[in-house]
């Protein structure tokens, strides 16, 4: 008979181990260890960039926000208190604040050079329909109030649990779930054309 932990306990143990690893890396970063910082960045960059891209809707702004978030992590490493909070939660909060700032800055609308061109080969029509649907969802999400957009991004882009996302947003789980429900309802109404 094997002794296995229930999935929820195993996930909690894994999260604790990841937090411990981040704390160890931050301790090394505080002494100027560039390789520890590279490892920390490698562990979190994909999720931070995805979160920033979902909130800003701009690849350039997302890249800037992710870079600045890690720059702040480097600068603040010596003041990190292990066990006081999860590094990833702190990093999500910093990233969201940077994204909010980026969205508030006036800018000239330009075409994103990384947008894919339509594929003229077989299957192009279905790819275009999927891209159009994704664009509609992005547009509906961009019209959400900031807090609802953050809630959606933390859940569906980063994949955080409701408790983790609520902690990152510095609100209760119930308040987070309420934001998520309102955001989904709003997006559905916009996609169905029942909301202005």
N, C-alpha and C. Protein backbone atom coordinates (compact mmCIF):
# COMPACT_ATOMS: atom_id res chain seq x y z
N UNK A 1 0.85 -1.19 0.00
CA UNK A 1 0.00 0.00 0.00
C UNK A 1 0.88 1.24 0.00
N UNK A 2 0.66 2.09 -0.99
CA UNK A 2 1.48 3.30 -1.07
C UNK A 2 0.82 4.40 -0.27
N UNK A 3 1.65 5.24 0.29
CA UNK A 3 1.17 6.35 1.08
C UNK A 3 1.22 7.60 0.23
N UNK A 4 0.06 7.98 -0.35
CA UNK A 4 0.02 9.17 -1.19
C UNK A 4 -0.86 10.21 -0.54
N UNK A 5 -0.52 11.45 -0.77
CA UNK A 5 -1.29 12.55 -0.23
C UNK A 5 -2.48 12.84 -1.13
N UNK A 6 -3.58 13.31 -0.56
CA UNK A 6 -4.69 13.75 -1.42
C UNK A 6 -4.20 14.87 -2.33
N UNK A 7 -4.79 15.00 -3.54
CA UNK A 7 -4.31 16.01 -4.51
C UNK A 7 -4.23 17.41 -3.93
N UNK A 8 -5.19 17.83 -3.12
CA UNK A 8 -5.17 19.20 -2.58
C UNK A 8 -3.98 19.38 -1.64
N UNK A 9 -3.71 18.37 -0.79
CA UNK A 9 -2.55 18.46 0.11
C UNK A 9 -1.26 18.46 -0.69
N UNK A 10 -1.21 17.63 -1.72
CA UNK A 10 -0.01 17.58 -2.55
C UNK A 10 0.23 18.92 -3.22
N UNK A 11 -0.84 19.56 -3.70
CA UNK A 11 -0.72 20.88 -4.33
C UNK A 11 -0.25 21.91 -3.32
N UNK A 12 -0.76 21.85 -2.09
CA UNK A 12 -0.34 22.78 -1.05
C UNK A 12 1.13 22.58 -0.71
N UNK A 13 1.55 21.31 -0.62
CA UNK A 13 2.97 21.02 -0.35
C UNK A 13 3.85 21.53 -1.48
N UNK A 14 3.38 21.37 -2.72
CA UNK A 14 4.16 21.85 -3.87
C UNK A 14 4.26 23.37 -3.82
N UNK A 15 3.15 24.05 -3.52
CA UNK A 15 3.16 25.52 -3.44
C UNK A 15 4.12 25.98 -2.34
N UNK A 16 4.11 25.27 -1.20
CA UNK A 16 5.01 25.64 -0.11
C UNK A 16 6.47 25.44 -0.54
N UNK A 17 6.73 24.34 -1.24
CA UNK A 17 8.09 24.08 -1.71
C UNK A 17 8.53 25.15 -2.70
N UNK A 18 7.61 25.56 -3.58
CA UNK A 18 7.95 26.61 -4.55
C UNK A 18 8.23 27.93 -3.83
N UNK A 19 7.43 28.23 -2.79
CA UNK A 19 7.65 29.43 -2.00
C UNK A 19 8.99 29.39 -1.30
N UNK A 20 9.35 28.22 -0.74
CA UNK A 20 10.65 28.06 -0.09
C UNK A 20 11.77 28.26 -1.09
N UNK A 21 11.60 27.72 -2.30
CA UNK A 21 12.63 27.87 -3.35
C UNK A 21 12.78 29.35 -3.71
N UNK A 22 11.66 30.06 -3.85
CA UNK A 22 11.73 31.50 -4.14
C UNK A 22 12.45 32.24 -3.01
N UNK A 23 12.14 31.90 -1.77
CA UNK A 23 12.80 32.55 -0.63
C UNK A 23 14.31 32.31 -0.66
N UNK A 24 14.70 31.07 -0.97
CA UNK A 24 16.15 30.75 -1.05
C UNK A 24 16.81 31.56 -2.17
N UNK A 25 16.13 31.62 -3.32
CA UNK A 25 16.69 32.36 -4.45
C UNK A 25 16.78 33.85 -4.12
N UNK A 26 15.77 34.40 -3.47
CA UNK A 26 15.78 35.83 -3.11
C UNK A 26 16.90 36.14 -2.14
N UNK A 27 17.18 35.23 -1.24
CA UNK A 27 18.29 35.42 -0.30
C UNK A 27 19.60 35.53 -1.08
N UNK A 28 19.78 34.67 -2.07
CA UNK A 28 20.98 34.72 -2.90
C UNK A 28 21.00 35.98 -3.76
N UNK A 29 19.83 36.38 -4.28
CA UNK A 29 19.75 37.60 -5.10
C UNK A 29 20.14 38.81 -4.27
N UNK A 30 19.73 38.83 -3.00
CA UNK A 30 20.05 39.98 -2.13
C UNK A 30 21.55 40.15 -1.95
N UNK A 31 22.33 39.06 -2.18
CA UNK A 31 23.79 39.15 -2.11
C UNK A 31 24.40 39.46 -3.47
N UNK A 32 23.54 39.72 -4.47
CA UNK A 32 24.05 40.07 -5.79
C UNK A 32 24.26 38.88 -6.71
N UNK A 33 23.69 37.72 -6.41
CA UNK A 33 23.87 36.51 -7.22
C UNK A 33 23.00 36.59 -8.48
N UNK A 34 23.63 36.88 -9.59
CA UNK A 34 22.93 37.01 -10.86
C UNK A 34 22.32 35.71 -11.35
N UNK A 35 22.97 34.58 -11.09
CA UNK A 35 22.42 33.30 -11.54
C UNK A 35 21.15 32.96 -10.77
N UNK A 36 21.08 33.31 -9.49
CA UNK A 36 19.87 33.08 -8.70
C UNK A 36 18.73 33.95 -9.25
N UNK A 37 19.06 35.18 -9.64
CA UNK A 37 18.04 36.06 -10.21
C UNK A 37 17.55 35.50 -11.54
N UNK A 38 18.47 34.99 -12.35
CA UNK A 38 18.08 34.41 -13.64
C UNK A 38 17.15 33.22 -13.42
N UNK A 39 17.42 32.42 -12.41
CA UNK A 39 16.56 31.26 -12.09
C UNK A 39 15.18 31.73 -11.62
N UNK A 40 15.15 32.75 -10.78
CA UNK A 40 13.89 33.30 -10.27
C UNK A 40 13.06 33.86 -11.44
N UNK A 41 13.73 34.56 -12.32
CA UNK A 41 13.06 35.13 -13.50
C UNK A 41 12.53 34.02 -14.40
N UNK A 42 13.33 32.99 -14.60
CA UNK A 42 12.93 31.86 -15.43
C UNK A 42 11.69 31.17 -14.85
N UNK A 43 11.62 31.08 -13.53
CA UNK A 43 10.49 30.41 -12.87
C UNK A 43 9.17 31.17 -13.06
N UNK A 44 9.23 32.50 -13.17
CA UNK A 44 8.02 33.30 -13.14
C UNK A 44 7.71 34.10 -14.41
N UNK A 45 8.65 34.24 -15.31
CA UNK A 45 8.49 35.15 -16.44
C UNK A 45 7.27 34.83 -17.32
N UNK A 46 7.06 33.58 -17.67
CA UNK A 46 5.96 33.25 -18.59
C UNK A 46 4.61 33.67 -18.01
N UNK A 47 4.39 33.38 -16.74
CA UNK A 47 3.10 33.74 -16.14
C UNK A 47 2.96 35.24 -15.96
N UNK A 48 4.05 35.92 -15.61
CA UNK A 48 4.01 37.37 -15.45
C UNK A 48 3.72 38.04 -16.79
N UNK A 49 4.40 37.59 -17.84
CA UNK A 49 4.16 38.17 -19.16
C UNK A 49 2.72 37.91 -19.62
N UNK A 50 2.22 36.70 -19.42
CA UNK A 50 0.84 36.37 -19.81
C UNK A 50 -0.16 37.25 -19.07
N UNK A 51 0.06 37.43 -17.79
CA UNK A 51 -0.81 38.29 -16.99
C UNK A 51 -0.78 39.72 -17.53
N UNK A 52 0.41 40.23 -17.77
CA UNK A 52 0.56 41.60 -18.26
C UNK A 52 -0.07 41.77 -19.65
N UNK A 53 0.10 40.80 -20.50
CA UNK A 53 -0.47 40.86 -21.84
C UNK A 53 -1.99 40.86 -21.78
N UNK A 54 -2.55 40.05 -20.91
CA UNK A 54 -4.01 39.97 -20.78
C UNK A 54 -4.57 41.29 -20.23
N UNK A 55 -3.87 41.90 -19.31
CA UNK A 55 -4.39 43.14 -18.71
C UNK A 55 -4.20 44.34 -19.64
N UNK A 56 -3.04 44.44 -20.27
CA UNK A 56 -2.77 45.62 -21.10
C UNK A 56 -3.30 45.47 -22.52
N UNK A 57 -3.31 44.24 -23.04
CA UNK A 57 -3.72 44.04 -24.42
C UNK A 57 -2.65 44.44 -25.41
N UNK A 58 -1.49 44.80 -24.92
CA UNK A 58 -0.40 45.25 -25.80
C UNK A 58 0.87 44.46 -25.47
N UNK A 59 1.44 43.87 -26.50
CA UNK A 59 2.66 43.09 -26.31
C UNK A 59 3.80 43.97 -25.78
N UNK A 60 3.93 45.17 -26.34
CA UNK A 60 5.01 46.07 -25.92
C UNK A 60 4.83 46.49 -24.45
N UNK A 61 3.59 46.85 -24.08
CA UNK A 61 3.33 47.23 -22.69
C UNK A 61 3.55 46.05 -21.75
N UNK A 62 3.16 44.86 -22.19
CA UNK A 62 3.34 43.66 -21.37
C UNK A 62 4.83 43.37 -21.14
N UNK A 63 5.62 43.52 -22.21
CA UNK A 63 7.07 43.31 -22.07
C UNK A 63 7.67 44.32 -21.11
N UNK A 64 7.25 45.58 -21.25
CA UNK A 64 7.75 46.64 -20.36
C UNK A 64 7.36 46.37 -18.90
N UNK A 65 6.11 45.96 -18.68
CA UNK A 65 5.64 45.70 -17.31
C UNK A 65 6.39 44.52 -16.70
N UNK A 66 6.58 43.46 -17.47
CA UNK A 66 7.30 42.29 -16.95
C UNK A 66 8.75 42.66 -16.62
N UNK A 67 9.39 43.40 -17.50
CA UNK A 67 10.77 43.81 -17.25
C UNK A 67 10.87 44.66 -16.00
N UNK A 68 9.97 45.63 -15.86
CA UNK A 68 10.00 46.51 -14.70
C UNK A 68 9.68 45.74 -13.41
N UNK A 69 8.77 44.77 -13.48
CA UNK A 69 8.45 43.97 -12.29
C UNK A 69 9.69 43.22 -11.79
N UNK A 70 10.45 42.64 -12.72
CA UNK A 70 11.65 41.92 -12.31
C UNK A 70 12.76 42.87 -11.88
N UNK A 71 12.81 44.04 -12.46
CA UNK A 71 13.78 45.06 -12.02
C UNK A 71 13.50 45.42 -10.57
N UNK A 72 12.22 45.58 -10.25
CA UNK A 72 11.85 45.90 -8.86
C UNK A 72 12.18 44.73 -7.92
N UNK A 73 11.99 43.53 -8.40
CA UNK A 73 12.34 42.36 -7.58
C UNK A 73 13.83 42.36 -7.26
N UNK A 74 14.65 42.68 -8.26
CA UNK A 74 16.10 42.74 -8.07
C UNK A 74 16.44 43.80 -7.02
N UNK A 75 15.84 44.99 -7.18
CA UNK A 75 16.14 46.09 -6.26
C UNK A 75 15.63 45.84 -4.84
N UNK A 76 14.53 45.13 -4.70
CA UNK A 76 13.91 44.93 -3.39
C UNK A 76 14.32 43.61 -2.72
N UNK A 77 15.16 42.83 -3.36
CA UNK A 77 15.51 41.51 -2.83
C UNK A 77 16.11 41.58 -1.43
N UNK A 78 16.89 42.60 -1.14
CA UNK A 78 17.54 42.68 0.17
C UNK A 78 16.55 43.01 1.29
N UNK A 79 15.35 43.47 0.95
CA UNK A 79 14.36 43.77 1.99
C UNK A 79 13.28 42.69 2.08
N UNK A 80 13.45 41.59 1.34
CA UNK A 80 12.46 40.52 1.33
C UNK A 80 12.42 39.82 2.69
N UNK A 81 11.22 39.58 3.20
CA UNK A 81 11.01 38.89 4.48
C UNK A 81 10.50 37.47 4.18
N UNK A 82 11.35 36.45 4.22
CA UNK A 82 10.90 35.08 3.94
C UNK A 82 9.74 34.69 4.86
N UNK A 83 8.72 34.08 4.26
CA UNK A 83 7.58 33.61 5.03
C UNK A 83 6.52 34.67 5.27
N UNK A 84 6.82 35.94 5.06
CA UNK A 84 5.84 37.01 5.30
C UNK A 84 4.76 36.98 4.22
N UNK A 85 5.13 36.69 3.00
CA UNK A 85 4.20 36.60 1.87
C UNK A 85 4.87 35.76 0.79
N UNK A 86 4.07 35.29 -0.16
CA UNK A 86 4.65 34.54 -1.26
C UNK A 86 5.22 35.54 -2.27
N UNK A 87 6.40 35.25 -2.76
CA UNK A 87 7.03 36.11 -3.76
C UNK A 87 6.15 36.24 -4.99
N UNK A 88 5.57 35.12 -5.44
CA UNK A 88 4.74 35.17 -6.65
C UNK A 88 3.55 36.11 -6.47
N UNK A 89 2.94 36.11 -5.30
CA UNK A 89 1.81 37.00 -5.03
C UNK A 89 2.25 38.45 -5.11
N UNK A 90 3.39 38.74 -4.49
CA UNK A 90 3.94 40.10 -4.55
C UNK A 90 4.21 40.50 -6.00
N UNK A 91 4.81 39.60 -6.76
CA UNK A 91 5.15 39.88 -8.15
C UNK A 91 3.90 40.10 -9.01
N UNK A 92 2.83 39.33 -8.77
CA UNK A 92 1.58 39.55 -9.50
C UNK A 92 1.02 40.94 -9.20
N UNK A 93 1.05 41.33 -7.92
CA UNK A 93 0.50 42.63 -7.53
C UNK A 93 1.30 43.76 -8.19
N UNK A 94 2.63 43.66 -8.17
CA UNK A 94 3.48 44.67 -8.80
C UNK A 94 3.18 44.74 -10.29
N UNK A 95 3.06 43.59 -10.94
CA UNK A 95 2.79 43.54 -12.37
C UNK A 95 1.43 44.17 -12.68
N UNK A 96 0.41 43.84 -11.89
CA UNK A 96 -0.91 44.42 -12.14
C UNK A 96 -0.88 45.94 -11.99
N UNK A 97 -0.18 46.44 -10.99
CA UNK A 97 -0.08 47.89 -10.82
C UNK A 97 0.63 48.54 -12.00
N UNK A 98 1.69 47.93 -12.48
CA UNK A 98 2.40 48.47 -13.64
C UNK A 98 1.51 48.46 -14.88
N UNK A 99 0.71 47.42 -15.03
CA UNK A 99 -0.20 47.33 -16.18
C UNK A 99 -1.29 48.39 -16.11
N UNK A 100 -1.80 48.62 -14.92
CA UNK A 100 -2.81 49.67 -14.74
C UNK A 100 -2.21 51.02 -15.12
N UNK A 101 -1.00 51.26 -14.67
CA UNK A 101 -0.32 52.51 -15.03
C UNK A 101 -0.15 52.62 -16.55
N UNK A 102 0.23 51.52 -17.19
CA UNK A 102 0.44 51.54 -18.65
C UNK A 102 -0.86 51.83 -19.38
N UNK A 103 -1.96 51.26 -18.91
CA UNK A 103 -3.26 51.49 -19.56
C UNK A 103 -3.73 52.93 -19.38
N UNK A 104 -3.32 53.57 -18.33
CA UNK A 104 -3.75 54.95 -18.07
C UNK A 104 -2.94 55.97 -18.85
N UNK A 105 -1.75 55.59 -19.32
CA UNK A 105 -0.92 56.53 -20.08
C UNK A 105 -1.53 56.77 -21.45
N UNK A 106 -1.58 58.03 -21.87
CA UNK A 106 -2.06 58.29 -23.23
C UNK A 106 -1.04 57.76 -24.23
N UNK A 107 -1.54 57.28 -25.36
CA UNK A 107 -0.63 56.74 -26.38
C UNK A 107 -1.25 56.82 -27.74
N UNK A 108 -0.40 56.73 -28.73
CA UNK A 108 -0.88 56.67 -30.11
C UNK A 108 -1.16 55.21 -30.41
N UNK A 109 -2.32 54.96 -31.00
CA UNK A 109 -2.66 53.58 -31.37
C UNK A 109 -1.85 53.19 -32.60
N UNK A 110 -1.10 52.12 -32.48
CA UNK A 110 -0.32 51.63 -33.60
C UNK A 110 -0.59 50.15 -33.75
N UNK A 111 -0.39 49.67 -34.95
CA UNK A 111 -0.54 48.26 -35.22
C UNK A 111 0.59 47.50 -34.55
N UNK A 112 0.26 46.41 -33.88
CA UNK A 112 1.26 45.57 -33.23
C UNK A 112 2.01 44.79 -34.32
N UNK A 113 3.34 44.96 -34.43
CA UNK A 113 4.08 44.28 -35.50
C UNK A 113 4.10 42.76 -35.33
N UNK A 114 3.74 42.26 -34.14
CA UNK A 114 3.76 40.82 -33.91
C UNK A 114 2.43 40.14 -34.23
N UNK A 115 1.44 40.91 -34.71
CA UNK A 115 0.16 40.30 -35.06
C UNK A 115 0.37 39.32 -36.21
N UNK A 116 -0.25 38.14 -36.13
CA UNK A 116 -0.08 37.16 -37.21
C UNK A 116 -0.86 37.57 -38.45
N UNK A 117 -0.30 37.25 -39.60
CA UNK A 117 -0.98 37.48 -40.86
C UNK A 117 -1.87 36.28 -41.13
N UNK A 118 -2.94 36.49 -41.88
CA UNK A 118 -3.85 35.39 -42.21
C UNK A 118 -3.12 34.37 -43.08
N UNK A 119 -3.33 33.10 -42.81
CA UNK A 119 -2.73 32.02 -43.56
C UNK A 119 -3.59 31.74 -44.79
N UNK A 120 -3.02 31.90 -46.01
CA UNK A 120 -3.82 31.69 -47.22
C UNK A 120 -4.05 30.21 -47.53
N UNK A 121 -3.40 29.31 -46.84
CA UNK A 121 -3.51 27.88 -47.11
C UNK A 121 -4.79 27.29 -46.54
N UNK A 122 -4.93 25.97 -46.67
CA UNK A 122 -6.12 25.29 -46.14
C UNK A 122 -6.27 25.56 -44.64
N UNK A 123 -7.50 25.74 -44.23
CA UNK A 123 -7.77 25.98 -42.81
C UNK A 123 -7.68 27.44 -42.43
N UNK A 124 -7.41 28.30 -43.38
CA UNK A 124 -7.26 29.72 -43.05
C UNK A 124 -8.57 30.31 -42.54
N UNK A 125 -9.69 29.85 -43.10
CA UNK A 125 -10.98 30.40 -42.69
C UNK A 125 -11.25 30.09 -41.22
N UNK A 126 -11.00 28.86 -40.81
CA UNK A 126 -11.24 28.51 -39.41
C UNK A 126 -10.26 29.23 -38.48
N UNK A 127 -9.04 29.43 -38.94
CA UNK A 127 -8.08 30.18 -38.13
C UNK A 127 -8.52 31.63 -37.99
N UNK A 128 -9.04 32.20 -39.08
CA UNK A 128 -9.51 33.58 -39.03
C UNK A 128 -10.71 33.71 -38.10
N UNK A 129 -11.60 32.73 -38.13
CA UNK A 129 -12.78 32.77 -37.26
C UNK A 129 -12.35 32.68 -35.79
N UNK A 130 -11.40 31.81 -35.51
CA UNK A 130 -10.90 31.67 -34.13
C UNK A 130 -10.20 32.95 -33.69
N UNK A 131 -9.42 33.54 -34.59
CA UNK A 131 -8.73 34.80 -34.26
C UNK A 131 -9.75 35.91 -34.04
N UNK A 132 -10.81 35.92 -34.86
CA UNK A 132 -11.85 36.95 -34.70
C UNK A 132 -12.57 36.78 -33.36
N UNK A 133 -12.86 35.53 -33.00
CA UNK A 133 -13.51 35.28 -31.72
C UNK A 133 -12.60 35.69 -30.57
N UNK A 134 -11.32 35.37 -30.67
CA UNK A 134 -10.36 35.77 -29.63
C UNK A 134 -10.28 37.29 -29.55
N UNK A 135 -10.31 37.96 -30.69
CA UNK A 135 -10.27 39.42 -30.71
C UNK A 135 -11.52 40.00 -30.05
N UNK A 136 -12.67 39.37 -30.29
CA UNK A 136 -13.91 39.83 -29.66
C UNK A 136 -13.84 39.66 -28.14
N UNK A 137 -13.31 38.53 -27.69
CA UNK A 137 -13.17 38.30 -26.25
C UNK A 137 -12.19 39.31 -25.66
N UNK A 138 -11.06 39.55 -26.35
CA UNK A 138 -10.09 40.55 -25.88
C UNK A 138 -10.72 41.93 -25.80
N UNK A 139 -11.50 42.30 -26.82
CA UNK A 139 -12.15 43.61 -26.84
C UNK A 139 -13.17 43.71 -25.70
N UNK A 140 -13.95 42.65 -25.48
CA UNK A 140 -14.92 42.66 -24.38
C UNK A 140 -14.20 42.75 -23.04
N UNK A 141 -13.10 42.04 -22.92
CA UNK A 141 -12.34 42.07 -21.67
C UNK A 141 -11.70 43.44 -21.45
N UNK A 142 -11.28 44.09 -22.52
CA UNK A 142 -10.66 45.41 -22.41
C UNK A 142 -11.65 46.45 -21.92
N UNK A 143 -12.94 46.21 -22.13
CA UNK A 143 -13.97 47.15 -21.70
C UNK A 143 -14.41 46.92 -20.26
N UNK A 144 -13.94 45.85 -19.65
CA UNK A 144 -14.28 45.58 -18.25
C UNK A 144 -13.63 46.62 -17.34
N UNK A 145 -14.24 46.88 -16.20
CA UNK A 145 -13.55 47.70 -15.19
C UNK A 145 -12.23 47.02 -14.81
N UNK A 146 -11.25 47.80 -14.39
CA UNK A 146 -9.90 47.28 -14.12
C UNK A 146 -9.91 46.09 -13.17
N UNK A 147 -10.64 46.18 -12.07
CA UNK A 147 -10.62 45.11 -11.07
C UNK A 147 -11.18 43.81 -11.65
N UNK A 148 -12.23 43.90 -12.47
CA UNK A 148 -12.79 42.70 -13.09
C UNK A 148 -11.80 42.11 -14.09
N UNK A 149 -11.13 42.97 -14.85
CA UNK A 149 -10.13 42.51 -15.83
C UNK A 149 -8.98 41.81 -15.10
N UNK A 150 -8.55 42.38 -13.97
CA UNK A 150 -7.49 41.74 -13.18
C UNK A 150 -7.94 40.37 -12.69
N UNK A 151 -9.17 40.29 -12.19
CA UNK A 151 -9.69 39.02 -11.67
C UNK A 151 -9.70 37.95 -12.77
N UNK A 152 -10.16 38.32 -13.96
CA UNK A 152 -10.20 37.37 -15.08
C UNK A 152 -8.78 36.93 -15.47
N UNK A 153 -7.86 37.88 -15.53
CA UNK A 153 -6.49 37.55 -15.94
C UNK A 153 -5.82 36.62 -14.93
N UNK A 154 -6.01 36.87 -13.65
CA UNK A 154 -5.37 36.03 -12.64
C UNK A 154 -5.93 34.60 -12.69
N UNK A 155 -7.21 34.47 -12.97
CA UNK A 155 -7.82 33.14 -13.00
C UNK A 155 -7.52 32.42 -14.31
N UNK A 156 -7.83 33.06 -15.44
CA UNK A 156 -7.78 32.35 -16.71
C UNK A 156 -6.45 32.46 -17.45
N UNK A 157 -5.67 33.48 -17.19
CA UNK A 157 -4.38 33.61 -17.85
C UNK A 157 -3.28 33.00 -17.01
N UNK A 158 -3.23 33.39 -15.73
CA UNK A 158 -2.17 32.90 -14.85
C UNK A 158 -2.53 31.55 -14.26
N UNK A 159 -3.83 31.28 -14.06
CA UNK A 159 -4.26 29.99 -13.54
C UNK A 159 -4.22 29.89 -12.03
N UNK A 160 -4.34 31.03 -11.35
CA UNK A 160 -4.33 31.00 -9.89
C UNK A 160 -5.65 30.49 -9.35
N UNK A 161 -5.60 29.91 -8.17
CA UNK A 161 -6.84 29.54 -7.48
C UNK A 161 -7.52 30.81 -7.02
N UNK A 162 -8.78 30.70 -6.63
CA UNK A 162 -9.50 31.89 -6.16
C UNK A 162 -8.81 32.49 -4.94
N UNK A 163 -8.33 31.66 -4.04
CA UNK A 163 -7.66 32.15 -2.83
C UNK A 163 -6.37 32.88 -3.19
N UNK A 164 -5.58 32.32 -4.10
CA UNK A 164 -4.33 32.95 -4.50
C UNK A 164 -4.58 34.27 -5.22
N UNK A 165 -5.59 34.28 -6.10
CA UNK A 165 -5.90 35.50 -6.84
C UNK A 165 -6.42 36.58 -5.90
N UNK A 166 -7.26 36.19 -4.94
CA UNK A 166 -7.77 37.16 -3.96
C UNK A 166 -6.63 37.76 -3.16
N UNK A 167 -5.67 36.92 -2.79
CA UNK A 167 -4.51 37.42 -2.05
C UNK A 167 -3.69 38.39 -2.91
N UNK A 168 -3.52 38.06 -4.19
CA UNK A 168 -2.77 38.94 -5.09
C UNK A 168 -3.48 40.29 -5.27
N UNK A 169 -4.81 40.26 -5.24
CA UNK A 169 -5.58 41.50 -5.40
C UNK A 169 -5.84 42.20 -4.07
N UNK A 170 -5.40 41.56 -3.00
CA UNK A 170 -5.56 42.10 -1.65
C UNK A 170 -7.02 42.33 -1.29
N UNK A 171 -7.86 41.31 -1.61
CA UNK A 171 -9.28 41.33 -1.26
C UNK A 171 -9.68 39.96 -0.73
N UNK A 172 -10.89 39.84 -0.21
CA UNK A 172 -11.36 38.55 0.30
C UNK A 172 -11.69 37.63 -0.87
N UNK A 173 -11.74 36.33 -0.60
CA UNK A 173 -12.08 35.35 -1.64
C UNK A 173 -13.49 35.62 -2.15
N UNK A 174 -14.41 35.94 -1.24
CA UNK A 174 -15.79 36.22 -1.64
C UNK A 174 -15.85 37.43 -2.57
N UNK A 175 -15.11 38.48 -2.25
CA UNK A 175 -15.08 39.67 -3.11
C UNK A 175 -14.48 39.33 -4.47
N UNK A 176 -13.42 38.49 -4.47
CA UNK A 176 -12.80 38.08 -5.73
C UNK A 176 -13.80 37.30 -6.59
N UNK A 177 -14.49 36.34 -5.97
CA UNK A 177 -15.45 35.53 -6.71
C UNK A 177 -16.58 36.39 -7.27
N UNK A 178 -16.98 37.40 -6.54
CA UNK A 178 -18.01 38.33 -7.01
C UNK A 178 -17.52 39.10 -8.24
N UNK A 179 -16.26 39.56 -8.20
CA UNK A 179 -15.68 40.24 -9.37
C UNK A 179 -15.66 39.32 -10.58
N UNK A 180 -15.29 38.07 -10.36
CA UNK A 180 -15.19 37.10 -11.44
C UNK A 180 -16.56 36.84 -12.06
N UNK A 181 -17.58 36.68 -11.23
CA UNK A 181 -18.93 36.42 -11.73
C UNK A 181 -19.43 37.62 -12.54
N UNK A 182 -19.23 38.83 -12.03
CA UNK A 182 -19.67 40.02 -12.76
C UNK A 182 -18.91 40.16 -14.08
N UNK A 183 -17.61 39.86 -14.06
CA UNK A 183 -16.81 39.96 -15.29
C UNK A 183 -17.30 38.97 -16.35
N UNK A 184 -17.55 37.73 -15.95
CA UNK A 184 -18.03 36.73 -16.90
C UNK A 184 -19.39 37.13 -17.47
N UNK A 185 -20.27 37.63 -16.61
CA UNK A 185 -21.60 38.05 -17.05
C UNK A 185 -21.49 39.21 -18.04
N UNK A 186 -20.62 40.16 -17.75
CA UNK A 186 -20.43 41.31 -18.62
C UNK A 186 -19.86 40.89 -19.98
N UNK A 187 -18.86 40.03 -19.96
CA UNK A 187 -18.25 39.57 -21.22
C UNK A 187 -19.29 38.81 -22.05
N UNK A 188 -20.05 37.93 -21.41
CA UNK A 188 -21.07 37.16 -22.12
C UNK A 188 -22.08 38.11 -22.76
N UNK A 189 -22.53 39.12 -22.01
CA UNK A 189 -23.51 40.07 -22.55
C UNK A 189 -22.93 40.85 -23.73
N UNK A 190 -21.66 41.24 -23.63
CA UNK A 190 -21.03 41.98 -24.73
C UNK A 190 -20.90 41.10 -25.97
N UNK A 191 -20.54 39.84 -25.78
CA UNK A 191 -20.38 38.95 -26.92
C UNK A 191 -21.73 38.61 -27.57
N UNK A 192 -22.79 38.57 -26.76
CA UNK A 192 -24.11 38.28 -27.29
C UNK A 192 -24.79 39.54 -27.82
N UNK A 193 -24.16 40.70 -27.61
CA UNK A 193 -24.69 41.94 -28.11
C UNK A 193 -25.86 42.48 -27.29
N UNK A 194 -25.99 42.04 -26.05
CA UNK A 194 -27.09 42.50 -25.21
C UNK A 194 -26.67 43.63 -24.26
N UNK A 195 -25.42 44.07 -24.40
CA UNK A 195 -24.94 45.17 -23.56
C UNK A 195 -24.31 46.21 -24.48
N UNK A 196 -24.52 47.50 -24.18
CA UNK A 196 -23.98 48.56 -25.05
C UNK A 196 -22.47 48.57 -25.05
